[in-house]
JSON list of C-alpha atoms in Angstrom, two decimals:
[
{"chain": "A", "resi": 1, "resn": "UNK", "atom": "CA", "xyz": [113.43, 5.97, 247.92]},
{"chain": "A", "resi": 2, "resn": "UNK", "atom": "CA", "xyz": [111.27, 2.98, 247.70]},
{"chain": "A", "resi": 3, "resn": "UNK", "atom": "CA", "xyz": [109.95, 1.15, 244.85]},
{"chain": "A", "resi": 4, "resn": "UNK", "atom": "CA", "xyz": [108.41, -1.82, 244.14]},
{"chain": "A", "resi": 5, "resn": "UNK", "atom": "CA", "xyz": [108.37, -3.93, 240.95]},
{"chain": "A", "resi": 6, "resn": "UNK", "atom": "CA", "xyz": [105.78, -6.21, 239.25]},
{"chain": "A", "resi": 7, "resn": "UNK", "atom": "CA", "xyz": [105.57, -8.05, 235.94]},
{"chain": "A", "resi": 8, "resn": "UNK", "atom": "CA", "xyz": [104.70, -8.88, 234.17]},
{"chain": "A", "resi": 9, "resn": "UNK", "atom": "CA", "xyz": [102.13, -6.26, 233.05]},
{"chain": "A", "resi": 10, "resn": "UNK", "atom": "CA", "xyz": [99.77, -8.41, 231.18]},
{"chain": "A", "resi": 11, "resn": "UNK", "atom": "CA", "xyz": [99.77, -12.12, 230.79]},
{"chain": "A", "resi": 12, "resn": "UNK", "atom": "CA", "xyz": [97.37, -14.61, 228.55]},
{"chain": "A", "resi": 13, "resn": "UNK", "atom": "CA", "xyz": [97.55, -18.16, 229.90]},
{"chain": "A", "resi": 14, "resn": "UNK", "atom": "CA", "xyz": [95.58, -21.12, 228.94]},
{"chain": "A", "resi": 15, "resn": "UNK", "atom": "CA", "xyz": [93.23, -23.19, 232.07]},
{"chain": "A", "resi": 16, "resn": "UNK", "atom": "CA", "xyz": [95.14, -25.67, 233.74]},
{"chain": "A", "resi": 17, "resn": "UNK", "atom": "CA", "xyz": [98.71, -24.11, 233.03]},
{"chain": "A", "resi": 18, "resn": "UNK", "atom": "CA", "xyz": [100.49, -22.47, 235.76]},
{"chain": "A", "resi": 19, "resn": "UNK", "atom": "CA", "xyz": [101.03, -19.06, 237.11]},
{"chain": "A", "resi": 20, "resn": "UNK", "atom": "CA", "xyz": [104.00, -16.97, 238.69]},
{"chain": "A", "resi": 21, "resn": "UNK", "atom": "CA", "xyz": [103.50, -13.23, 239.13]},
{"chain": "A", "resi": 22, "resn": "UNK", "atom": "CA", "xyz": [107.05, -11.97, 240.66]},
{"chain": "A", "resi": 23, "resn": "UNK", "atom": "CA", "xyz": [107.12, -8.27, 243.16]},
{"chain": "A", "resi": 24, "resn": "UNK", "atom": "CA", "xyz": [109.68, -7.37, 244.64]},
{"chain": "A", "resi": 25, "resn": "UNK", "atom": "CA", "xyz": [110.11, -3.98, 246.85]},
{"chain": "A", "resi": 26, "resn": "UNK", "atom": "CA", "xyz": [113.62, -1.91, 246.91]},
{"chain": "A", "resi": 27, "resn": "UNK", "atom": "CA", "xyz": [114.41, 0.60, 249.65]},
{"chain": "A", "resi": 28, "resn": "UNK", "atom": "CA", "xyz": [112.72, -1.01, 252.50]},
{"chain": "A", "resi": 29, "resn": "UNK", "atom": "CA", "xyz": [113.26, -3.72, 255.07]},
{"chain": "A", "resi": 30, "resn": "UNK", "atom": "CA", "xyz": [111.08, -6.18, 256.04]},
{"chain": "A", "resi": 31, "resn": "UNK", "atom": "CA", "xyz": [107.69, -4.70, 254.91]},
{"chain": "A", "resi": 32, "resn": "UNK", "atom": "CA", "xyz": [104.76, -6.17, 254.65]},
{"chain": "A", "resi": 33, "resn": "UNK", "atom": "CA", "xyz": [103.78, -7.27, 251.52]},
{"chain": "A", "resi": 34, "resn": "UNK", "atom": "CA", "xyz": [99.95, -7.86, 249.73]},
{"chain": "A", "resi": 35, "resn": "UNK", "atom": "CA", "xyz": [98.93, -9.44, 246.73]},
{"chain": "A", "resi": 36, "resn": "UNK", "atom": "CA", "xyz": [95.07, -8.21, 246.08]},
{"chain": "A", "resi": 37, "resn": "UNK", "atom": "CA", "xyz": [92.71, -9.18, 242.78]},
{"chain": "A", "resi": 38, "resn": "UNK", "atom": "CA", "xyz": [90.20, -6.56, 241.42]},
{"chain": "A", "resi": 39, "resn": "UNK", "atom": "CA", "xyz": [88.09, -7.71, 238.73]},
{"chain": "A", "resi": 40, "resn": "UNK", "atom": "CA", "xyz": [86.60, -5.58, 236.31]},
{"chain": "A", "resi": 41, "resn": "UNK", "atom": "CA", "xyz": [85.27, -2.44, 237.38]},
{"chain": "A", "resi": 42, "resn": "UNK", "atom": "CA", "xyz": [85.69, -3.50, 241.08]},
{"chain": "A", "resi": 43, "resn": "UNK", "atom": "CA", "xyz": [87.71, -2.82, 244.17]},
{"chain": "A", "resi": 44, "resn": "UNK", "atom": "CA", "xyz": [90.38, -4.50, 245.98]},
{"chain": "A", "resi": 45, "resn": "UNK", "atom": "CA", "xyz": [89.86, -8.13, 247.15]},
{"chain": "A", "resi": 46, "resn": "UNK", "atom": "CA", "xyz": [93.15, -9.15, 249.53]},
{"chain": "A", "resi": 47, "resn": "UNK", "atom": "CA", "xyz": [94.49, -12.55, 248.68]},
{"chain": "A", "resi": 48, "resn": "UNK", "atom": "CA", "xyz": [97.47, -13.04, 250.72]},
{"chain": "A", "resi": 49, "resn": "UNK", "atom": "CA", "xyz": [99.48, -10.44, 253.12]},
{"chain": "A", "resi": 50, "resn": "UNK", "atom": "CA", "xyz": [103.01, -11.56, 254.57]},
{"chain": "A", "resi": 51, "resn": "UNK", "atom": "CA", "xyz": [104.58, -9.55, 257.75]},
{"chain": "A", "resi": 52, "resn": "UNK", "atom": "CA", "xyz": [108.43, -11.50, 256.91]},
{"chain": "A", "resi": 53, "resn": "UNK", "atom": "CA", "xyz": [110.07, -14.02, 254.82]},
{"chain": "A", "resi": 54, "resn": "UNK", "atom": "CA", "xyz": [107.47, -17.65, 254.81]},
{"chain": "A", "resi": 55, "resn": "UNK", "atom": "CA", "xyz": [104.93, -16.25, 256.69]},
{"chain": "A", "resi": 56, "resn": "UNK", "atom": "CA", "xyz": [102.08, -16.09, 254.25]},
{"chain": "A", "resi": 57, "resn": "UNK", "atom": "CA", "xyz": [98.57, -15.63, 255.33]},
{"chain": "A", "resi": 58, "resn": "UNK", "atom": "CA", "xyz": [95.49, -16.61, 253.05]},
{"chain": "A", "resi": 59, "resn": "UNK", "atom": "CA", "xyz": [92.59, -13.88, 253.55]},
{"chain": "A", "resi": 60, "resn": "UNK", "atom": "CA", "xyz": [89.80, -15.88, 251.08]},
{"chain": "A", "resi": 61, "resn": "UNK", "atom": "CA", "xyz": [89.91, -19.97, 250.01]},
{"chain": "A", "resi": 62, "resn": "UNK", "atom": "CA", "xyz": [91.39, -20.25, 246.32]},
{"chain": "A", "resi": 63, "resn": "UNK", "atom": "CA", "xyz": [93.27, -21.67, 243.97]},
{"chain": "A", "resi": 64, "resn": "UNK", "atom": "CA", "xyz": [96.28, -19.46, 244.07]},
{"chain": "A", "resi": 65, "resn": "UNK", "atom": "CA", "xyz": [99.15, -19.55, 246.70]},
{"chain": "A", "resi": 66, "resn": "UNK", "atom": "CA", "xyz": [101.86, -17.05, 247.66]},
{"chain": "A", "resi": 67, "resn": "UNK", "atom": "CA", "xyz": [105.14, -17.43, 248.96]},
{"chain": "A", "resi": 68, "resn": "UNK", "atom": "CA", "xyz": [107.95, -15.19, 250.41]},
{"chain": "A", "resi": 69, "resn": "UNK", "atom": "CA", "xyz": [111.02, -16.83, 249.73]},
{"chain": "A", "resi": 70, "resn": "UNK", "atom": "CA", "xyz": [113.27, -13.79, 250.41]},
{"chain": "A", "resi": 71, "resn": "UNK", "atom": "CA", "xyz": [112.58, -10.33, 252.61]},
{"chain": "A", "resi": 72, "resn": "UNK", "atom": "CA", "xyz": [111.48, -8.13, 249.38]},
{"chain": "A", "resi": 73, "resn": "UNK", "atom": "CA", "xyz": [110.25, -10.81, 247.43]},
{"chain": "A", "resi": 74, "resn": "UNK", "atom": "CA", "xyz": [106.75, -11.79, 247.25]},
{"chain": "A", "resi": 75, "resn": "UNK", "atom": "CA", "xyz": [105.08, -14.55, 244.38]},
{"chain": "A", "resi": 76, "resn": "UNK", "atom": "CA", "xyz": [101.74, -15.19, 243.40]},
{"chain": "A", "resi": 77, "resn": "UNK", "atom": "CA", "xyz": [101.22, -18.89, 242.03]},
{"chain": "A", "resi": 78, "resn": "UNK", "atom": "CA", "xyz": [99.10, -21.24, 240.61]},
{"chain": "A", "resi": 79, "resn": "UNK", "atom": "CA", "xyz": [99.62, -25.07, 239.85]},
{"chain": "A", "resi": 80, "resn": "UNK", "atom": "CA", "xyz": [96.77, -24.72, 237.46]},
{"chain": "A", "resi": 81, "resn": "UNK", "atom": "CA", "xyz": [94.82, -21.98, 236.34]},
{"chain": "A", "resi": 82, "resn": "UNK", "atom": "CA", "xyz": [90.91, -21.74, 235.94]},
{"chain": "A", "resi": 83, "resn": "UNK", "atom": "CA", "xyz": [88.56, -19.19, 233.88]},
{"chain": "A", "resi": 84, "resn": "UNK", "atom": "CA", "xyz": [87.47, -17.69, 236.84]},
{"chain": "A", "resi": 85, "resn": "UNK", "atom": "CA", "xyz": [91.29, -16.48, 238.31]},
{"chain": "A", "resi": 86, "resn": "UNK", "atom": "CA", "xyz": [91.30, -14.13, 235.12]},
{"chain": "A", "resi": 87, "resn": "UNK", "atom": "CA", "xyz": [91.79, -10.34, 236.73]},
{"chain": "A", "resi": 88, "resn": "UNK", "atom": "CA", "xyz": [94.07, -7.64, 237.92]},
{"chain": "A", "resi": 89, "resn": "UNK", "atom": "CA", "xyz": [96.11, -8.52, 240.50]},
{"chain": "A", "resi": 90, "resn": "UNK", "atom": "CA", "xyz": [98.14, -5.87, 242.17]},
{"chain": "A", "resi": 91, "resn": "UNK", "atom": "CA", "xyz": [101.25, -6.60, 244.50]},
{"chain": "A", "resi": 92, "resn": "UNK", "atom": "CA", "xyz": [101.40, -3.88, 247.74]},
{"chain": "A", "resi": 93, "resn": "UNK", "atom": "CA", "xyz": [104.03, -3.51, 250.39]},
{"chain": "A", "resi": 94, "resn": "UNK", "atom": "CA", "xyz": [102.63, -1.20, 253.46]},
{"chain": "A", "resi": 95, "resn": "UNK", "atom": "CA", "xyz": [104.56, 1.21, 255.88]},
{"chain": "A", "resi": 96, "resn": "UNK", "atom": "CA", "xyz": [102.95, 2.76, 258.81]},
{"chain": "A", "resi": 97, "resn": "UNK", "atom": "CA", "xyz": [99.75, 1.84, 257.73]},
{"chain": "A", "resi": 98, "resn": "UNK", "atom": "CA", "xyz": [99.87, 3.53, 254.03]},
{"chain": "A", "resi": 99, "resn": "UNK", "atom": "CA", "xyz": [99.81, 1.22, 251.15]},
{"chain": "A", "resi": 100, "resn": "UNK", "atom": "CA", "xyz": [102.14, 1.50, 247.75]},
{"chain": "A", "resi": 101, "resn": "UNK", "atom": "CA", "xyz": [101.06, -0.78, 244.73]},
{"chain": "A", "resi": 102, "resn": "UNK", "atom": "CA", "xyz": [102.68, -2.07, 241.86]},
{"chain": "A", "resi": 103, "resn": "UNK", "atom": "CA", "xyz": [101.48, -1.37, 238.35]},
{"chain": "A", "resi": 104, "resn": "UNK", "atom": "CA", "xyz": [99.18, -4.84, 237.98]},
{"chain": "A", "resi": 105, "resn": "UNK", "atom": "CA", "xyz": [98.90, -7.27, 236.02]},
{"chain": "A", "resi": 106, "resn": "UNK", "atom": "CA", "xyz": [96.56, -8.46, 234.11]},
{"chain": "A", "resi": 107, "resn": "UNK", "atom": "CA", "xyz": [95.81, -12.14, 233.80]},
{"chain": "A", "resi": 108, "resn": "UNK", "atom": "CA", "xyz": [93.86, -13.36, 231.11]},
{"chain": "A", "resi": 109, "resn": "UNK", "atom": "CA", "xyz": [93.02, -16.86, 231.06]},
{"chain": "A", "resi": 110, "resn": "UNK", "atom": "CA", "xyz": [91.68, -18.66, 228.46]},
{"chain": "B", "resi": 1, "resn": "UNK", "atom": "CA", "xyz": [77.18, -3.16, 252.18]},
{"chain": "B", "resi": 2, "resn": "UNK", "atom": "CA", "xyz": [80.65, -3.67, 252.59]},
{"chain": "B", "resi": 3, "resn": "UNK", "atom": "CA", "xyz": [83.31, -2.32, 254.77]},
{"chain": "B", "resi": 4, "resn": "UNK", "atom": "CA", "xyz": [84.50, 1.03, 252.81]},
{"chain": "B", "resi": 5, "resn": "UNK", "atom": "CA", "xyz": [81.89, 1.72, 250.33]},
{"chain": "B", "resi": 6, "resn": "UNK", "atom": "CA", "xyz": [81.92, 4.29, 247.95]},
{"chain": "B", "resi": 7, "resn": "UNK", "atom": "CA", "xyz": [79.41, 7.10, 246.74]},
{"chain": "B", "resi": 8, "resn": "UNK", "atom": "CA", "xyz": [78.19, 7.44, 243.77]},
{"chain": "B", "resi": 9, "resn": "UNK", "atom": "CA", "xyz": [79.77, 4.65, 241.87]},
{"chain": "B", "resi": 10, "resn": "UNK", "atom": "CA", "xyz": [80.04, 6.95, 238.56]},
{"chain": "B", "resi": 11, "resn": "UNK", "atom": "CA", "xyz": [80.46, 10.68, 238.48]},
{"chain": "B", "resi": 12, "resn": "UNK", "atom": "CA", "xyz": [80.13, 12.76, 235.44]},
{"chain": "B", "resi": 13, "resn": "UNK", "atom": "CA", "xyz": [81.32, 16.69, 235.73]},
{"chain": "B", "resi": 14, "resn": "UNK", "atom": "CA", "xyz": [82.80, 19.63, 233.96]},
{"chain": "B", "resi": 15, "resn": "UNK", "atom": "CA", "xyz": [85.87, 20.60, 234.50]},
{"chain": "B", "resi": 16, "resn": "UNK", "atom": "CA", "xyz": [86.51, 23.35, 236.67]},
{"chain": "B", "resi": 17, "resn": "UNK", "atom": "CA", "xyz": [83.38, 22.13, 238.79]},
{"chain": "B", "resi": 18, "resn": "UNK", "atom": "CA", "xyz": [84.51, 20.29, 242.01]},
{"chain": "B", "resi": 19, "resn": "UNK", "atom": "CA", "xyz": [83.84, 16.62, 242.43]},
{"chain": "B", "resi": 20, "resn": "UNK", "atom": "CA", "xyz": [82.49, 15.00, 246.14]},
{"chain": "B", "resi": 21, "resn": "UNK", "atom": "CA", "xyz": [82.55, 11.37, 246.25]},
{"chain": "B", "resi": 22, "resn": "UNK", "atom": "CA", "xyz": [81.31, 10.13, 249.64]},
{"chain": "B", "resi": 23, "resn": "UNK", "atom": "CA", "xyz": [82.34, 6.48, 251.45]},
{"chain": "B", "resi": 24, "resn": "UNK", "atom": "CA", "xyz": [80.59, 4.68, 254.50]},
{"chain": "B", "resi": 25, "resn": "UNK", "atom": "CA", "xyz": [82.37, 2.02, 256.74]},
{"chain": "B", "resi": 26, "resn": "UNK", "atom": "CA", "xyz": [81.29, -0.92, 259.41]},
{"chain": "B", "resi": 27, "resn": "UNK", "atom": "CA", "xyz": [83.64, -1.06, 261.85]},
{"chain": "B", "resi": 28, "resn": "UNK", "atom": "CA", "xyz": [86.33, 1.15, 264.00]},
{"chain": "B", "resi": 29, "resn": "UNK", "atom": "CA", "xyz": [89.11, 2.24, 262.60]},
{"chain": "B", "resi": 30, "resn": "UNK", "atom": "CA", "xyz": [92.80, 3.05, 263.04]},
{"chain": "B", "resi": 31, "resn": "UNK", "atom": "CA", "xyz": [92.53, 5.16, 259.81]},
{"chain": "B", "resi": 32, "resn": "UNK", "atom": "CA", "xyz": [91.21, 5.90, 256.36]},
{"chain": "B", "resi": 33, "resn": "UNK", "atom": "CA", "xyz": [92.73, 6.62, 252.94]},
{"chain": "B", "resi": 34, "resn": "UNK", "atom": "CA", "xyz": [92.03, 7.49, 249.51]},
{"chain": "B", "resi": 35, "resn": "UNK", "atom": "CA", "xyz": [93.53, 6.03, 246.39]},
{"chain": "B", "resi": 36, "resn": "UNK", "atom": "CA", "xyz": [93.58, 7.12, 242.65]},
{"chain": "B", "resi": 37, "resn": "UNK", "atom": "CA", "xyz": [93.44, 4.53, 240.13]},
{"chain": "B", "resi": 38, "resn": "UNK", "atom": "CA", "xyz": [94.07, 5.50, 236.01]},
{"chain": "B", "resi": 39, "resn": "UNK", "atom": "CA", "xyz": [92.17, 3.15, 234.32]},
{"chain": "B", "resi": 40, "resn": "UNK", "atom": "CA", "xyz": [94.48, -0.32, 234.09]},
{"chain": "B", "resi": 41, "resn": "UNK", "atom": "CA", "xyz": [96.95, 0.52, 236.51]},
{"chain": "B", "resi": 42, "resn": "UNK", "atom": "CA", "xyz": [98.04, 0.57, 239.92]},
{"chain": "B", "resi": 43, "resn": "UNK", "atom": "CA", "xyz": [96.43, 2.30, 242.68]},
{"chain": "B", "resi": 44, "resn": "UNK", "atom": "CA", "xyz": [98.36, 6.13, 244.07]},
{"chain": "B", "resi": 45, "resn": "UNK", "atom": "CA", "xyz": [98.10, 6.88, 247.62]},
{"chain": "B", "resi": 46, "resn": "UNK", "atom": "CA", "xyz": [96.22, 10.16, 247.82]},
{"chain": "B", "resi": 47, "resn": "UNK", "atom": "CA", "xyz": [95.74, 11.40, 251.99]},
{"chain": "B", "resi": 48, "resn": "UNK", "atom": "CA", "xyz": [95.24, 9.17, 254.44]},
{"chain": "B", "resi": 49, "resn": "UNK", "atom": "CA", "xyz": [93.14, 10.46, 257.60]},
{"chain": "B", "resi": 50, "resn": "UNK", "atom": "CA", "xyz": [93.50, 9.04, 261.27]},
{"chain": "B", "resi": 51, "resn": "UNK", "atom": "CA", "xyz": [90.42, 8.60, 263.27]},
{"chain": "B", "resi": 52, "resn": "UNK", "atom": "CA", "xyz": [90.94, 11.78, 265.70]},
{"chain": "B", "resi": 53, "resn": "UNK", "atom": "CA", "xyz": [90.77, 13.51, 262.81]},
{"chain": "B", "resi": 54, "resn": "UNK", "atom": "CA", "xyz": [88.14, 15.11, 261.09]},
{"chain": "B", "resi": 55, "resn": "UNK", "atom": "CA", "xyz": [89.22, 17.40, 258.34]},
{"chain": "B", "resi": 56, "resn": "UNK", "atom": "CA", "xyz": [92.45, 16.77, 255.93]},
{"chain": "B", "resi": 57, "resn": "UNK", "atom": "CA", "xyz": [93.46, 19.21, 253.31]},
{"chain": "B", "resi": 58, "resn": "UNK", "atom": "CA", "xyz": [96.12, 18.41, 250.20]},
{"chain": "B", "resi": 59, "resn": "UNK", "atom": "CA", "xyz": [96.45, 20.84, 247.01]},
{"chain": "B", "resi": 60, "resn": "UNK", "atom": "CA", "xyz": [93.03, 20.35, 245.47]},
{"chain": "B", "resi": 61, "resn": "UNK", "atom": "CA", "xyz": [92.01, 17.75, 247.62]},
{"chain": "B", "resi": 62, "resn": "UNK", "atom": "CA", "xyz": [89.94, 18.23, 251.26]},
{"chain": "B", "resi": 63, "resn": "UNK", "atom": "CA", "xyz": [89.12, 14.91, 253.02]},
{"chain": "B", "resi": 64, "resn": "UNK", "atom": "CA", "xyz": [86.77, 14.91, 256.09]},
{"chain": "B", "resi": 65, "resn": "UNK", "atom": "CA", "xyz": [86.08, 11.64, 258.48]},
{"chain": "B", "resi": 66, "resn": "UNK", "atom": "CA", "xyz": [82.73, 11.47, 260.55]},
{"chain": "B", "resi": 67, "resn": "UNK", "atom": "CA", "xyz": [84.00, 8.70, 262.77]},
{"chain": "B", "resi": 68, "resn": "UNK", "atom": "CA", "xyz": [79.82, 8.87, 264.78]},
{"chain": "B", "resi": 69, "resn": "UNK", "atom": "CA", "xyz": [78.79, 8.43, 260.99]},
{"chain": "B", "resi": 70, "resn": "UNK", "atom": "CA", "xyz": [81.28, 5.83, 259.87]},
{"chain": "B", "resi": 71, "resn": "UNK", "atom": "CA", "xyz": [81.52, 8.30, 256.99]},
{"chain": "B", "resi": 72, "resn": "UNK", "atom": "CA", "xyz": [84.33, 9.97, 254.79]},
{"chain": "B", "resi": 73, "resn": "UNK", "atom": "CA", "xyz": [83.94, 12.55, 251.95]},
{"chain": "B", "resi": 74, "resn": "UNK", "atom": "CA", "xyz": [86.99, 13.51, 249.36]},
{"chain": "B", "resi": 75, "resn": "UNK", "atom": "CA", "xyz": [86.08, 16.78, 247.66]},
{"chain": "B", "resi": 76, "resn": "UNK", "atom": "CA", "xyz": [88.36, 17.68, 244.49]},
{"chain": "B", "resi": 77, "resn": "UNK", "atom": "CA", "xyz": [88.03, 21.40, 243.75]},
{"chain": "B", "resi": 78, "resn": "UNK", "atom": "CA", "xyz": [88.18, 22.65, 240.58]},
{"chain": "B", "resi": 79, "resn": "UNK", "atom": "CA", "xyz": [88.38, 19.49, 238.76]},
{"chain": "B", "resi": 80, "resn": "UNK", "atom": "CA", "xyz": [90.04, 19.13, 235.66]},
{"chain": "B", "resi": 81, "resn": "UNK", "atom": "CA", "xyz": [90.44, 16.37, 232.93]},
{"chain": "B", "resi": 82, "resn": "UNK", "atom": "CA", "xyz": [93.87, 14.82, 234.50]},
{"chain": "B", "resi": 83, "resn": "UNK", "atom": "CA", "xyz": [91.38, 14.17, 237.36]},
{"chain": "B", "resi": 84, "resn": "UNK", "atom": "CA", "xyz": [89.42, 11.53, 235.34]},
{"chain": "B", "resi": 85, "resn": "UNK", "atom": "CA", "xyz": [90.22, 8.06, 237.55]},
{"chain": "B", "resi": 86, "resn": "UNK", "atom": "CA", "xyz": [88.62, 5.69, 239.61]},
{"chain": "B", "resi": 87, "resn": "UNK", "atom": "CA", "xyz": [88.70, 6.58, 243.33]},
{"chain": "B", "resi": 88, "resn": "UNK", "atom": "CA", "xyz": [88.72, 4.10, 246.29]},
{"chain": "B", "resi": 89, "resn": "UNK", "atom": "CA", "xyz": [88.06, 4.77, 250.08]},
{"chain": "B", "resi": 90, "resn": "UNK", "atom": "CA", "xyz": [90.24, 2.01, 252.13]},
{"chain": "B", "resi": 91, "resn": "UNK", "atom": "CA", "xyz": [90.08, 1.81, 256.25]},
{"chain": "B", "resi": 92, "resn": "UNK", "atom": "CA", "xyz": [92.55, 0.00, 258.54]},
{"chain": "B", "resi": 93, "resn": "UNK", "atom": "CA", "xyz": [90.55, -1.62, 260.89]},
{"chain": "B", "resi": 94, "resn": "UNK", "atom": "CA", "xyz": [91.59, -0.91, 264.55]},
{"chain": "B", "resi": 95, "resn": "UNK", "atom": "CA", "xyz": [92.09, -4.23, 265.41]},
{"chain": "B", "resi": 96, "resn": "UNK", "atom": "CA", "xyz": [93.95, -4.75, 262.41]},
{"chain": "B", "resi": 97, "resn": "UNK", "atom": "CA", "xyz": [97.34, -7.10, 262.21]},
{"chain": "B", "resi": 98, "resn": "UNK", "atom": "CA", "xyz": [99.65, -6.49, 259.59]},
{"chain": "B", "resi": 99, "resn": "UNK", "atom": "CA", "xyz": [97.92, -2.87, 257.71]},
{"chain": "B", "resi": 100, "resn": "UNK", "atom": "CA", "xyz": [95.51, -4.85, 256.18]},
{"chain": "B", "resi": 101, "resn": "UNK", "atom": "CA", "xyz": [93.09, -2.31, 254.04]},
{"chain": "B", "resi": 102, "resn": "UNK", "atom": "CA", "xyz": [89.66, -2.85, 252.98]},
{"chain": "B", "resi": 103, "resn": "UNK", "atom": "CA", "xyz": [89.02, -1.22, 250.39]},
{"chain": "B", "resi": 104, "resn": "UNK", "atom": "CA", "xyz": [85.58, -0.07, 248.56]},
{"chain": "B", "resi": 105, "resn": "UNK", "atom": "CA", "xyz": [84.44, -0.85, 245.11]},
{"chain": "B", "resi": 106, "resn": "UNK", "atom": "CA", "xyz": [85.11, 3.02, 244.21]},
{"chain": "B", "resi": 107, "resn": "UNK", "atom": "CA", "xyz": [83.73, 6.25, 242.35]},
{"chain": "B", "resi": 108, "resn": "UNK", "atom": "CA", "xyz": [84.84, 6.54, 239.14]},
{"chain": "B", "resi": 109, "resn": "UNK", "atom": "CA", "xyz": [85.09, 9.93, 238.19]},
{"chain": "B", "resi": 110, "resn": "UNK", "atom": "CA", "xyz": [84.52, 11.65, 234.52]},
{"chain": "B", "resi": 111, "resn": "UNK", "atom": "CA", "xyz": [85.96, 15.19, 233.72]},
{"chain": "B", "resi": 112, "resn": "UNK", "atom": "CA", "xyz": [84.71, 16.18, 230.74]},
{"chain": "B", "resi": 113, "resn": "UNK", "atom": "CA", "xyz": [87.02, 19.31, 228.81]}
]
């Protein structure tokens, strides 16, 4: 069966520092993958979505950045962090049109 | 509004009572789904419904889609304290390239013992 991985759960980081949030996805080949932020008491705003390994596609301007760097492996990064990237942020791989998250993480920056 | 928005943002019942949250779309769709969230954790796919359509049933949960409406209602019936989440409409747009949901802000739901 599938099942995808994220961690870590929670995370405190201080502004300007950097960011990696690892997923990866067992079961499956070549899925698509998401990376969406909810803030507090909020839905589901889509960062990134990838349909194969380096193709990454940015859905709103930011200061984060994904990449794909193998065919179940998806990363969420940031060079340096502000207040305002502080939120859950949920990694998703999709079949037939039916999505399956990760558990989150939540980013605190401070 | 936004695409896939949900109604009422907070619901307060008693258990045993059933639970309708309601959510209103913009544009065609390929689909529409409904996802639990427990409070700090990852969304759970609950039914998905395609656009053809109109009526969906799983255990304790009945879906409709009014594609002339742009509407969807999940109905829980007899509700009970396990049920207490946050609940999110998402729709694949038709025209959509690589499954990518919209999702609403959801309904988050209260059961009270």
């Amino acid at each position: 069966s599938q099942t995808i991985h994220q961690w870590p759960a929670t995370l405190v980081q201080p502004v300007g520092s950097p960011l990696s949030l690892e997923c990866t996805v067992e079961g499956t080949s070549n899925p698509n993958l998401y990376w969406y932020r909810q803030a507090a008491g909020r839905g589901l705003q889509l960062l990134f979505y990838s349909v194969g390994i380096g193709q990454i596609s940015s859905e709103v301007p930011q200061n984060l950045s994904a990449s794909r760097p193998q065919d179940r492996q998806f990363i969420l990064s940031s060079k340096k962090l502000l207040l305002s990237d502080s939120g859950f942020y949920l990694c998703a791989w999709s079949f037939r049109g039916e999505a399956f998250f990760g558990q989150g993480t939540r980013l605190t920056v401070v | 509004s936004q695409q896939g928005e949900e109604d009422p943002q907070a619901l307060s019942i008693q258990e045993g009572e059933n639970a309708t949250m309601n959510c209103s779309y913009k544009t065609s769709i390929n689909n529409l789904q409904w996802y639990r969230q427990n409070s700090g954790r990852g969304l759970v796919h609950l039914i998905l419904i395609r656009s053809n359509e109109r009526e969906k049933h799983s255990g304790r949960l009945r879906v409709t889609l009014d594609t002339s409406k742009k509407s969807s209602s999940l109905l829980i019936t007899a509700s009970r304290a396990a049920d207490t989440a946050s609940y999110f409409c998402a729709t694949l747009p038709r025209k959509s390239s690589g499954d990518k949901l919209t999702f609403g802000t959801g309904t988050r739901l209260a059961v009270r013992p």
